[in-house]
Amino acid sequence: MSKLPIPTYRITPWLFLTPLFIMIALAWIGPLFLTVYLGFTDLQLKNFIAFIKDFFTPQVHFTLDNFRRIFLAQDPYIPEVARITMIYVGSVLAINAFFALVLSIAIAYFVKSELISMSLRVSWLLPRITPGIVYALMWNWFVSRDGMFNLLLRLAGIPESWLPSNWLLDKPYSQLLMIIVNGYIGASFGMIVYTAAIKSIPPDLINAALVDGASEFQVARRIIIPLLKWPIMFVTAWQTLSLMASYDVILMVWGAAQGASPSEVLGITKVAGVTVWSLYAYTQAFSQYQYGYAAAISLVLVAIGLGLIVFYFKVFGFRRLMEPSRVEV
Amino acid sequence: MVKVTLDNVSKFFGKVKAVVDLNLEVRDGEFVALLGPSGCGKTTTLLMIAGIYKPTKGRILFDEVDVTDLPPKDRNIGMVFQSYALYPHMTVYDNIAFPLKLKKVPKHEIDKKVKEVAKLLQIDNLLNRKPAQLSGGQQQRVALGRALVKEPDVLLLDEPLSNLDAKLRVMMRAEIKRLQKELKITTIYVTHDQVEAMSMADRIAVMRAGRLQQYAEPEVLYNKPINLFVAGFIGNPPMNFIEGSIKEENGEYYFESEGLKLKLSKDLGELVASKSTDVVLGIRPEHIRVITSGEVDNAIDATVYVIEPLGRDLVINVKVDNTLLKILSTPGLKLEPGQKVKLVFPEEKIHFFDKYTEKAII
């Protein structure tokens, strides 16, 4: 008797998954290997052609120079980038995970009118559904010299001399803007998760707390927030990882929306003090053309990210984190 | 302990009229059941008394104090929810202690009271558990403990037994009743189960589609139902209804329906006929007498349809023409489906309702 053919029910799922696997391989695993590879080379614009010829041959010169530059402070700007990144991730995370929580409770619990609650939710979603470049341009207009923000401040009687010459370039305003601009977009993610979780709390639980003598505020603090433990952890973990790697909005507000070319971006963000780690990697690659160095900088981020993932999985439990975010009832 | 008064209370949700012009007075220390099918507005009424819902119209009084606009926390009520609504993130101890913590009762006093209540409800060995680790019956006791610990003026119970299995339900029924009598807390109990209401409550308010039908002691509801709905809702198996008309022939009164002619006494016949001639006759299953042999005056011919032996009782289903009647009898009667029998309706047990207004005539 010949061998039994593999039943189709075994093959079909793989068949459907193949496009996904191809995408992951091309868009994620491939670049990851390439980044690791390049991180240990001195690829830059100068030696680009020569390097390409030797690509994946023993002639490629491997070096740890890139990492020496990063960790032995041979690049004087690295400590500043690290500091900005920590401020950025820390502050925007505070907005995305915790301010979003406060907002969600306000919108989904304290505001009893469904219509008002809905419109508030939509208003916080607007920045996310607006095309990024439009959002960036709007901020640029809003805070420009004769923009609406200055106009409002003048109307409020703030003397001209108190206004910074440029909100986007003068520290600490520029860094504050970096946090606000990103937080306004990022908060909506947490809010979607939180409001859904709040709405899924059985009304009986909240009614029981009210009958037990809780004020609305006590209901929020003693019932709603403890029940949102898992959504909060999930949003925190997710947002730390994605914030570390994100620079798109900063690049658009301080780059494209200003009409700056890629080569000018690093200069602008340095002045403004908004060069986050991933943006620094980007500018090293696309305005300084230090491809090897840029790859090494990204690798540090990947390593930290992996470390954090391991940490979160350890702390929260891998399986619980991978399950859909839920409310324990 | 207080007296609870609902004065012309209505609650509308948009176009839906959940409760309409409800007047109800619950005496101090009384146990009142709100009884009705689902969607009749009984839970809405309870939530209005709790202060979760604000009435669209009308007032709610605790003793003589108008509490209509008071938030729940200022009403000193205890409530047990159908789902129990235990806080899943707190232990049993913390669940019960929660109302006291909110009142800022000193710690040692909280401890004393929680343990007292836990002992009363026999859950003192479960205090360190989380609700998820408890059985339905245990959760129910914890919910009751949480409601009782703050010594409420009014205890509200929303179908507290409906999630328990049949055996436990019968047990808890007696226990809640004993507890209520012991603590003498004014209690309002929502249920759709007429047996629960009948067995526990001092008085029962029967509701239907947001309106109060009848508010009376269980025996009164049973013996003197005010309309067809109450008559049909109270009692198991339910009251038998036969549509027909009152006829007068040669000074004698008859109730006539398809395949059925029942002679009525002059007094009864005159009384009913003076109100309406299109009527519904009602008679409870336990009041019909079955005669298997011999001639009886004023009896009705029927055919046995099916027999349901219930151990202690026997439910006999008979057909009179095309009308199915249920008769509650004691076992021992040997009957076969298809057998011809005669039925006797004792006149003092017969109810008459107006066919159109559905109101009781007698």
XYZ file of C-alpha atoms in Angstrom:
691
model
C 0.000 0.000 0.000
C 1.244 3.449 -0.831
C 1.743 6.135 1.777
C -1.389 7.968 2.840
C -1.622 11.452 1.374
C -1.518 14.303 3.880
C -5.121 15.249 4.549
C -6.131 18.650 3.245
C -7.288 19.874 6.628
C -3.643 19.718 7.671
C -2.432 21.716 4.689
C -5.162 24.314 4.310
C -4.281 26.420 7.366
C -0.643 26.608 6.300
C -1.717 27.589 2.842
C -3.683 30.490 4.258
C -0.836 31.502 6.531
C 1.811 31.490 3.806
C 1.298 35.122 2.682
C 1.653 36.216 6.296
C 4.841 34.227 6.739
C 6.279 35.707 3.549
C 5.442 39.199 4.782
C 6.991 38.562 8.174
C 10.108 37.115 6.568
C 10.533 39.999 4.140
C 9.510 42.872 6.344
C 10.726 41.773 9.737
C 13.078 38.804 9.952
C 15.096 39.858 6.884
C 15.692 43.425 8.025
C 16.439 42.215 11.537
C 19.239 39.963 10.287
C 20.475 42.696 8.007
C 20.554 45.165 10.895
C 22.502 42.780 13.067
C 24.893 42.142 10.207
C 25.356 45.798 9.312
C 25.711 46.838 12.935
C 29.083 45.148 13.042
C 30.367 46.795 9.849
C 31.478 50.301 8.938
C 29.109 50.657 5.997
C 28.651 54.286 5.006
C 28.156 56.336 1.884
C 31.919 56.525 1.200
C 32.498 52.775 0.980
C 28.993 51.879 -0.188
C 29.834 50.512 -3.658
C 32.876 48.596 -2.446
C 30.891 47.213 0.423
C 28.016 46.059 -1.735
C 30.452 44.089 -3.888
C 31.767 42.268 -0.838
C 28.329 41.792 0.690
C 28.134 38.476 2.539
C 31.694 37.503 1.575
C 34.648 37.016 3.883
C 36.079 40.292 2.606
C 33.628 42.268 4.743
C 35.422 43.978 7.573
C 33.689 43.268 10.895
C 34.295 45.685 13.712
C 33.037 46.650 17.154
C 33.806 50.327 16.499
C 30.128 51.259 16.284
C 29.437 49.935 19.755
C 32.542 51.592 21.116
C 31.197 54.878 19.806
C 27.902 54.274 21.543
C 28.993 52.902 24.865
C 32.385 54.527 25.394
C 30.950 57.981 24.761
C 33.028 58.449 21.650
C 29.897 59.969 20.141
C 29.353 62.940 22.476
C 25.680 63.241 21.509
C 24.694 59.727 22.647
C 24.169 60.599 26.362
C 21.907 63.492 25.331
C 19.926 61.194 23.011
C 19.567 58.660 25.798
C 18.334 61.360 28.158
C 15.806 62.731 25.663
C 14.584 59.212 24.913
C 13.990 58.507 28.583
C 12.076 61.760 29.010
C 10.114 61.013 25.853
C 9.206 57.408 26.661
C 8.540 58.158 30.322
C 6.342 61.211 29.768
C 4.414 59.982 26.758
C 3.890 56.649 28.502
C 2.465 58.527 31.455
C -0.002 60.174 29.078
C -0.779 57.066 27.048
C -1.206 54.667 29.924
C -2.271 56.763 32.915
C -3.720 60.008 31.648
C -5.645 57.877 29.146
C -6.991 55.903 32.098
C -8.170 59.042 33.864
C -9.748 60.284 30.646
C -11.418 56.953 29.954
C -12.953 56.793 33.405
C -14.130 60.357 32.989
C -15.601 59.687 29.568
C -16.955 56.177 30.072
C -18.129 56.472 33.668
C -18.530 60.020 34.936
C -20.115 61.327 31.745
C -23.483 59.578 31.828
C -24.761 60.887 28.521
C -23.875 58.415 25.800
C -23.872 61.158 23.162
C -21.384 63.372 24.972
C -19.271 60.373 25.886
C -19.187 59.289 22.265
C -18.236 62.708 20.929
C -15.463 63.027 23.511
C -14.114 59.642 22.503
C -14.189 60.618 18.850
C -12.434 63.913 19.571
C -9.560 61.993 21.121
C -9.466 59.665 18.151
C -9.213 62.510 15.640
C -5.409 62.858 15.776
C -5.047 59.152 15.114
C -7.351 59.084 12.128
C -5.908 62.305 10.693
C -3.091 61.607 8.221
C 0.185 62.068 10.098
C 1.514 64.812 7.892
C -1.693 66.812 8.206
C -1.507 66.462 11.966
C 2.122 67.625 11.873
C 1.283 70.605 9.691
C -1.570 71.606 11.974
C 0.753 71.673 14.966
C 3.226 73.721 12.996
C 0.590 76.254 12.133
C -0.859 76.212 15.603
C 2.423 77.137 17.305
C 3.974 79.262 14.554
C 4.982 82.860 15.202
C 1.595 84.249 14.197
C -0.253 81.032 14.811
C -3.379 80.495 16.819
C -1.558 79.645 20.035
C 0.370 82.898 20.174
C -2.759 84.754 19.154
C -4.656 83.262 22.069
C -1.822 84.035 24.464
C -1.722 87.625 23.264
C -5.463 87.879 23.665
C -5.072 86.568 27.192
C -2.732 89.488 27.807
C 0.580 87.634 27.891
C 3.257 90.196 27.018
C 5.140 89.654 23.772
C 8.468 89.432 25.564
C 7.343 86.344 27.475
C 6.647 84.360 24.327
C 9.507 82.176 23.088
C 10.822 83.096 19.669
C 9.935 79.648 18.409
C 7.842 77.126 20.306
C 9.212 74.261 18.270
C 12.895 75.114 18.728
C 13.237 76.707 22.166
C 13.809 74.236 24.950
C 12.012 73.280 27.150
C 8.905 74.243 25.131
C 10.038 72.145 22.205
C 10.431 69.092 24.411
C 7.089 69.753 26.076
C 5.536 69.918 22.611
C 7.226 66.628 21.694
C 5.447 65.034 24.636
C 2.067 66.657 23.986
C 2.061 66.049 20.246
C 2.821 62.354 20.735
C 0.644 61.923 23.793
C -2.389 63.361 22.035
C -2.118 60.664 19.374
C -1.029 57.872 21.670
C -3.666 58.334 24.347
C -6.378 57.067 22.007
C -4.926 53.552 21.986
C -5.187 53.218 25.745
C -8.565 54.909 25.705
C -10.009 52.387 23.274
C -8.785 49.526 25.437
C -9.870 51.165 28.689
C -13.289 52.401 27.631
C -14.123 48.970 26.219
C -13.005 47.401 29.487
C -14.980 49.891 31.575
C -18.099 49.301 29.505
C -17.695 45.572 30.053
C -17.820 45.898 33.835
C -21.263 44.570 34.823
C -23.469 47.510 35.897
C -24.492 45.485 38.949
C -20.973 45.778 40.384
C -21.040 49.547 40.137
C -24.599 49.717 41.458
C -23.587 47.477 44.354
C -20.737 49.826 45.236
C -23.079 52.837 45.053
C -25.560 51.100 47.341
C -22.728 50.121 49.672
C -22.146 53.820 50.132
C -19.452 54.697 47.621
C -19.363 58.099 45.960
C -18.822 58.165 42.205
C -15.169 58.940 42.826
C -14.815 56.014 45.216
C -16.434 53.729 42.652
C -13.755 54.769 40.163
C -10.907 54.317 42.614
C -11.986 51.183 44.466
C -13.925 49.260 41.835
C -13.146 50.384 38.302
C -9.376 50.864 38.531
C -8.687 47.574 40.352
C -10.803 45.765 37.761
C -8.774 47.360 34.973
C -5.528 45.887 36.292
C -4.920 43.741 33.218
C -5.827 46.317 30.603
C -3.534 48.797 32.381
C -0.639 46.350 32.369
C -1.252 45.465 28.773
C -1.360 49.079 27.627
C 1.755 49.949 29.647
C 3.758 47.069 28.194
C 2.564 47.694 24.684
C 3.128 51.438 24.828
C 6.656 51.252 26.284
C 7.732 49.006 23.459
C 6.089 50.986 20.715
C 7.190 54.371 22.089
C 10.810 53.315 22.197
C 10.738 52.550 18.519
C 8.592 55.457 17.367
C 9.931 58.654 15.882
C 7.551 59.222 12.980
C 5.573 62.060 14.516
C 8.698 63.894 15.673
C 10.210 63.464 12.232
C 7.100 64.894 10.619
C 6.614 67.837 12.974
C 10.255 68.864 13.144
C 11.163 67.656 9.659
C 8.760 67.339 6.797
C 6.203 69.835 8.109
C 8.943 72.455 8.385
C 10.005 71.744 4.855
C 13.325 70.382 6.074
C 15.277 67.929 3.966
C 16.453 64.706 5.622
C 19.953 66.143 5.922
C 18.644 69.122 7.903
C 16.513 67.094 10.303
C 19.303 66.155 12.691
C 20.342 69.797 13.024
C 16.793 70.925 13.795
C 16.037 68.159 16.271
C 19.373 68.771 18.007
C 18.493 72.415 18.557
C 14.987 71.511 19.679
C 16.277 68.724 21.907
C 13.862 66.178 20.482
C 16.305 63.656 18.997
C 15.016 60.406 20.404
C 17.043 57.238 20.044
C 15.217 55.801 17.044
C 15.205 59.180 15.317
C 18.940 59.419 15.907
C 19.363 56.032 14.224
C 17.217 57.287 11.345
C 19.214 60.476 10.882
C 22.512 58.631 11.126
C 21.381 56.451 8.257
C 19.509 58.910 6.068
C 21.146 62.235 6.695
C 24.653 61.241 7.777
C 24.723 58.083 5.629
C 26.476 56.144 8.403
C 24.583 52.948 7.696
C 26.674 50.651 9.857
C 26.559 53.041 12.810
C 22.818 53.571 12.389
C 22.264 49.808 12.408
C 24.286 49.510 15.604
C 22.221 52.244 17.285
C 18.997 50.471 16.313
C 20.400 47.202 17.609
C 20.809 48.719 21.050
C 17.137 49.613 20.929
C 16.227 46.092 19.790
C 18.257 44.656 22.687
C 16.544 46.917 25.214
C 13.184 46.075 23.679
C 13.838 42.344 23.918
C 14.964 42.809 27.500
C 11.761 44.650 28.311
C 9.640 41.994 26.627
C 11.304 39.320 28.754
C 10.783 41.525 31.812
C 7.092 42.117 31.080
C 6.488 38.464 30.360
C 8.161 37.539 33.623
C 6.277 40.106 35.644
C 2.846 39.776 34.057
C 3.037 36.169 32.957
C 3.398 35.355 29.303
C 0.082 33.660 28.864
C -1.979 36.276 30.645
C -0.386 38.993 28.551
C -1.100 37.181 25.308
C -4.734 36.568 26.183
C -7.169 39.234 25.065
C -7.203 42.054 27.566
C -9.962 41.351 29.993
C -11.738 42.470 33.071
C -11.744 39.998 35.932
C -15.310 39.357 36.927
C -35.900 50.498 60.391
C -38.204 52.591 58.301
C -41.470 52.636 56.458
C -41.057 52.921 52.693
C -43.639 54.804 50.685
C -43.806 55.040 46.916
C -46.042 57.924 45.998
C -47.214 57.871 42.383
C -43.825 56.763 41.140
C -43.209 56.408 37.392
C -40.056 55.593 35.481
C -39.787 56.019 31.724
C -36.786 55.081 29.616
C -37.387 57.116 26.499
C -40.680 55.792 25.200
C -40.618 52.683 27.341
C -42.811 53.029 30.397
C -41.089 50.726 32.864
C -43.142 51.714 35.889
C -46.402 53.681 35.813
C -47.994 55.505 38.743
C -46.932 53.043 41.393
C -48.280 53.546 44.899
C -46.905 51.236 47.513
C -46.413 51.366 51.228
C -44.086 48.984 52.986
C -44.553 49.027 56.746
C -41.705 49.203 59.196
C -40.190 45.745 59.491
C -42.441 44.262 56.853
C -41.332 41.732 54.245
C -42.852 42.670 50.897
C -42.384 40.821 47.631
C -42.601 42.503 44.235
C -43.887 39.749 42.030
C -44.366 39.652 38.300
C -43.119 38.234 35.039
C -39.842 39.515 33.597
C -40.095 43.034 32.236
C -42.918 44.010 34.577
C -40.869 46.798 36.194
C -40.144 45.153 39.514
C -36.359 45.488 39.334
C -36.689 49.053 38.080
C -38.833 49.761 41.137
C -36.189 48.248 43.389
C -33.416 50.287 41.776
C -35.481 53.432 42.284
C -35.848 52.620 45.975
C -32.080 52.020 46.058
C -31.472 55.391 44.417
C -29.715 53.996 41.345
C -32.552 55.207 39.143
C -34.296 58.480 39.697
C -38.061 58.313 39.198
C -39.364 60.241 36.211
C -42.348 61.242 38.340
C -43.449 60.767 41.906
C -41.782 60.604 45.305
C -40.133 57.984 47.430
C -40.314 58.393 51.204
C -38.403 56.626 53.950
C -40.618 57.224 56.969
C -41.603 60.822 56.354
C -38.325 61.830 54.684
C -38.386 62.445 50.938
C -35.382 60.531 49.571
C -36.299 60.893 45.886
C -33.241 63.020 45.162
C -30.822 61.372 47.583
C -27.938 59.365 46.102
C -27.775 55.685 47.120
C -25.011 56.278 49.636
C -27.207 58.553 51.733
C -30.130 56.134 51.997
C -28.657 53.438 54.249
C -29.916 50.525 52.235
C -28.510 47.056 51.805
C -29.015 45.286 48.539
C -28.437 41.798 47.204
C -28.229 41.587 43.435
C -29.343 38.705 41.275
C -25.754 38.263 40.080
C -24.585 38.831 43.677
C -22.223 41.510 42.294
C -19.388 40.569 44.623
C -16.228 42.555 43.996
C -14.004 40.019 42.248
C -10.746 41.672 43.291
C -11.551 41.599 46.997
C -11.599 38.741 49.465
C -14.836 37.753 51.159
C -13.698 39.696 54.208
C -13.039 42.845 52.181
C -16.305 42.455 50.321
C -18.255 42.429 53.546
C -16.101 45.143 55.089
C -16.451 47.445 52.070
C -19.612 49.313 53.159
C -18.106 49.882 56.615
C -14.782 51.081 55.202
C -16.671 53.613 53.122
C -18.406 54.777 56.278
C -14.978 55.186 57.892
C -15.861 52.858 60.750
C -12.816 52.181 62.979
C -10.829 49.103 61.983
C -11.413 47.009 65.089
C -15.126 47.672 64.859
C -15.169 46.632 61.200
C -13.401 43.449 62.155
C -15.905 42.706 64.890
C -18.933 43.343 62.684
C -17.635 41.414 59.684
C -16.939 38.403 61.867
C -20.345 38.692 63.510
C -22.172 38.745 60.191
C -19.976 35.997 58.772
C -20.827 33.827 61.742
C -24.535 34.570 61.423
C -24.422 33.472 57.781
C -22.014 30.601 58.413
C -19.325 31.886 56.094
C -16.726 32.628 58.781
C -14.447 29.945 57.335
C -14.415 31.577 53.886
C -13.243 35.068 54.784
C -9.881 34.805 53.034
C -11.239 33.497 49.765
C -11.939 35.411 46.591
C -15.507 35.282 45.190
C -14.359 33.157 42.251
C -13.435 30.406 44.711
C -16.934 30.193 46.161
C -19.983 28.161 45.176
C -23.182 29.932 44.176
C -24.728 29.407 47.579
C -21.654 30.742 49.353
C -21.522 33.790 47.090
C -25.145 34.405 47.905
C -24.398 34.416 51.628
C -21.486 36.789 51.136
C -23.740 39.138 49.181
C -26.271 38.935 51.976
C -23.528 39.577 54.521
C -22.360 42.637 52.652
C -25.912 43.958 52.580
C -26.536 43.292 56.268
C -23.221 44.360 57.793
C -24.003 48.047 57.771
C -27.316 47.432 59.527
C -29.419 48.958 56.784
C -32.799 50.578 57.283
C -34.115 48.796 54.218
C -32.975 45.532 52.715
C -33.522 45.126 48.987
C -33.271 41.686 47.422
C -33.320 41.294 43.646
C -34.108 37.686 42.755
C -31.452 36.508 45.186
C -32.328 32.843 44.849
C -32.757 32.515 41.113
C -29.162 31.405 40.497
C -29.231 28.644 43.081
C -30.147 25.033 42.479
C -33.622 23.928 43.478
C -32.666 22.287 46.754
C -30.542 25.169 47.987
C -33.246 27.605 46.960
C -35.800 25.989 49.230
C -33.305 26.040 52.082
C -32.277 29.662 51.601
C -35.916 30.668 51.283
C -36.564 29.619 54.858
C -33.261 31.041 56.036
C -33.808 34.492 54.566
C -37.293 34.584 56.028
C -35.987 33.615 59.488
C -33.199 36.191 59.233
C -35.639 38.908 58.259
C -37.943 38.129 61.152
C -34.985 38.028 63.519
C -33.425 41.307 62.380
C -36.792 42.977 61.697
C -35.425 44.893 58.723
C -37.932 46.370 56.304
C -37.378 44.124 53.298
C -38.395 44.385 49.674
C -37.893 41.257 47.678
C -38.132 41.055 43.905
C -39.025 37.747 42.335
C -40.815 36.232 39.379
C -41.384 33.036 41.338
C -44.796 33.072 42.957
C -43.861 30.219 45.305
C -40.995 32.302 46.709
C -43.242 35.297 47.130
C -46.064 33.301 48.706
C -43.814 31.444 51.095
C -41.725 34.366 52.303
C -43.556 37.639 52.095
C -45.949 39.297 54.512
C -47.516 41.077 51.575
C -47.098 40.718 47.854
C -47.317 43.403 45.203
C -48.144 41.791 41.880
C -46.960 43.858 38.927
C -47.593 43.607 35.243
C -46.232 45.820 32.459
C -45.164 48.510 34.909
C -48.472 48.665 36.750
C -49.405 47.401 40.182
C -52.175 44.810 39.892
C -52.853 43.885 43.471
C -51.107 44.449 46.765
C -52.212 42.139 49.537
C -51.381 39.280 51.866
C -50.611 35.955 50.152
C -53.910 34.363 51.227
C -55.882 37.285 49.860
C -54.061 37.113 46.538
C -54.775 33.446 46.410
C -58.370 33.492 47.458
C -59.490 36.856 46.159
C -57.468 37.688 43.064
C -58.482 41.058 41.760
C -58.218 40.190 38.071
C -57.464 37.449 35.574
C -53.744 38.182 35.583
C -53.292 37.804 39.328
C -55.544 34.766 39.358
C -53.467 33.113 36.663
C -50.097 34.172 38.060
C -50.560 32.974 41.628
C -50.872 29.262 42.243
C -49.271 26.224 40.734
C -50.688 24.610 38.674
C -52.432 27.829 37.683
C -56.124 28.496 37.989
C -58.309 26.997 35.237
C -60.160 29.483 33.073
C -63.241 28.768 30.993
C -64.719 31.450 28.776
C -68.477 31.498 28.567
C -71.628 33.428 29.274
C -74.296 33.721 31.938
C -77.770 32.683 30.759
C -81.070 33.029 32.488
C -83.718 30.391 31.825
C -87.008 30.317 33.721
C -85.547 32.300 36.593
C -82.570 29.992 36.859
C -79.033 31.029 36.076
C -76.544 28.971 34.123
C -72.924 29.374 33.113
C -72.647 28.135 29.558
C -69.604 27.328 27.510
C -68.843 24.853 24.735
C -69.790 21.430 26.028
C -70.518 22.737 29.464
C -73.603 23.934 31.289
C -73.332 24.720 34.938
C -76.272 25.695 37.082
C -75.626 28.560 39.423
C -77.443 29.461 42.606
C -79.849 32.343 42.259
C -77.765 34.700 44.379
C -74.567 34.069 42.484
C -76.263 34.092 39.106
C -77.990 37.387 39.747
C -74.845 38.950 41.094
C -72.709 37.932 38.139
C -75.352 38.691 35.544
C -75.838 42.161 36.971
C -72.171 42.945 36.224
C -71.619 41.162 32.947
C -72.905 38.265 30.929
C -69.675 37.581 28.988
C -67.480 36.132 31.677
C -64.530 33.913 32.403
C -65.037 31.263 35.025
C -62.007 30.492 37.131
C -61.467 27.556 39.396
C -58.301 26.367 41.096
C -57.071 22.843 40.289
C -57.399 21.704 43.880
C -61.035 22.755 44.068
C -62.413 20.549 41.298
C -63.776 17.213 42.479
C -63.506 14.217 40.183
C -66.288 11.635 40.263
C -65.568 8.357 38.492
C -68.918 6.613 38.991
C -72.482 7.319 39.942
C -74.822 10.187 39.223
C -74.119 13.623 40.636
C -76.230 16.708 40.377
C -74.901 19.630 38.301
C -71.753 17.753 37.203
C -69.733 18.318 34.063
C -68.731 15.571 31.679
C -65.043 15.305 30.965
C -62.506 12.927 29.474
C -59.179 12.150 31.128
C -56.403 13.441 28.894
C -53.199 12.716 30.750
C -52.107 12.003 34.323
C -49.049 13.580 35.943
C -48.111 11.837 39.178
C -45.951 14.100 41.374
C -45.531 11.767 44.329
C -47.477 13.621 46.959
C -49.912 15.066 44.432
C -51.555 13.923 41.283
C -52.265 16.339 38.453
C -55.106 15.146 36.302
C -55.521 16.806 32.926
C -59.044 16.474 31.617
C -60.789 17.785 28.562
C -64.205 19.340 28.651
C -65.050 19.530 25.008
C -61.903 21.316 23.772
C -60.936 23.037 27.006
C -58.088 21.497 28.967
C -58.462 21.655 32.742
C -55.890 20.766 35.373
C -57.060 19.114 38.554
C -54.924 18.639 41.618
C -55.789 15.475 43.422
C -54.248 13.013 45.831
C -52.709 9.778 44.558
C -54.802 6.683 44.793
C -57.324 7.680 42.182
C -57.034 5.096 39.417
C -57.607 6.813 36.123
C -56.746 5.995 32.526
C -56.401 8.407 29.626
C -59.630 8.392 27.659
C -61.747 7.492 30.691
C -65.010 9.391 31.109
C -65.363 11.219 34.410
C -67.627 13.791 36.000
C -66.422 17.016 37.523
C -67.974 18.969 40.338
C -67.193 22.670 40.785
C -68.055 23.694 44.368
C -69.853 26.981 43.944
C -68.108 28.791 46.808
C -64.764 28.131 45.083
C -65.725 29.532 41.712
C -64.381 32.891 40.530
C -65.971 34.969 37.818
C -64.141 37.600 35.799
C -65.449 40.079 33.277
C -64.271 38.843 29.892
C -63.458 42.344 28.636
C -62.145 44.246 31.638
C -60.597 41.063 33.109
C -61.625 42.321 36.525
C -62.938 39.952 39.153
C -66.743 39.951 39.582
C -66.612 37.583 42.494
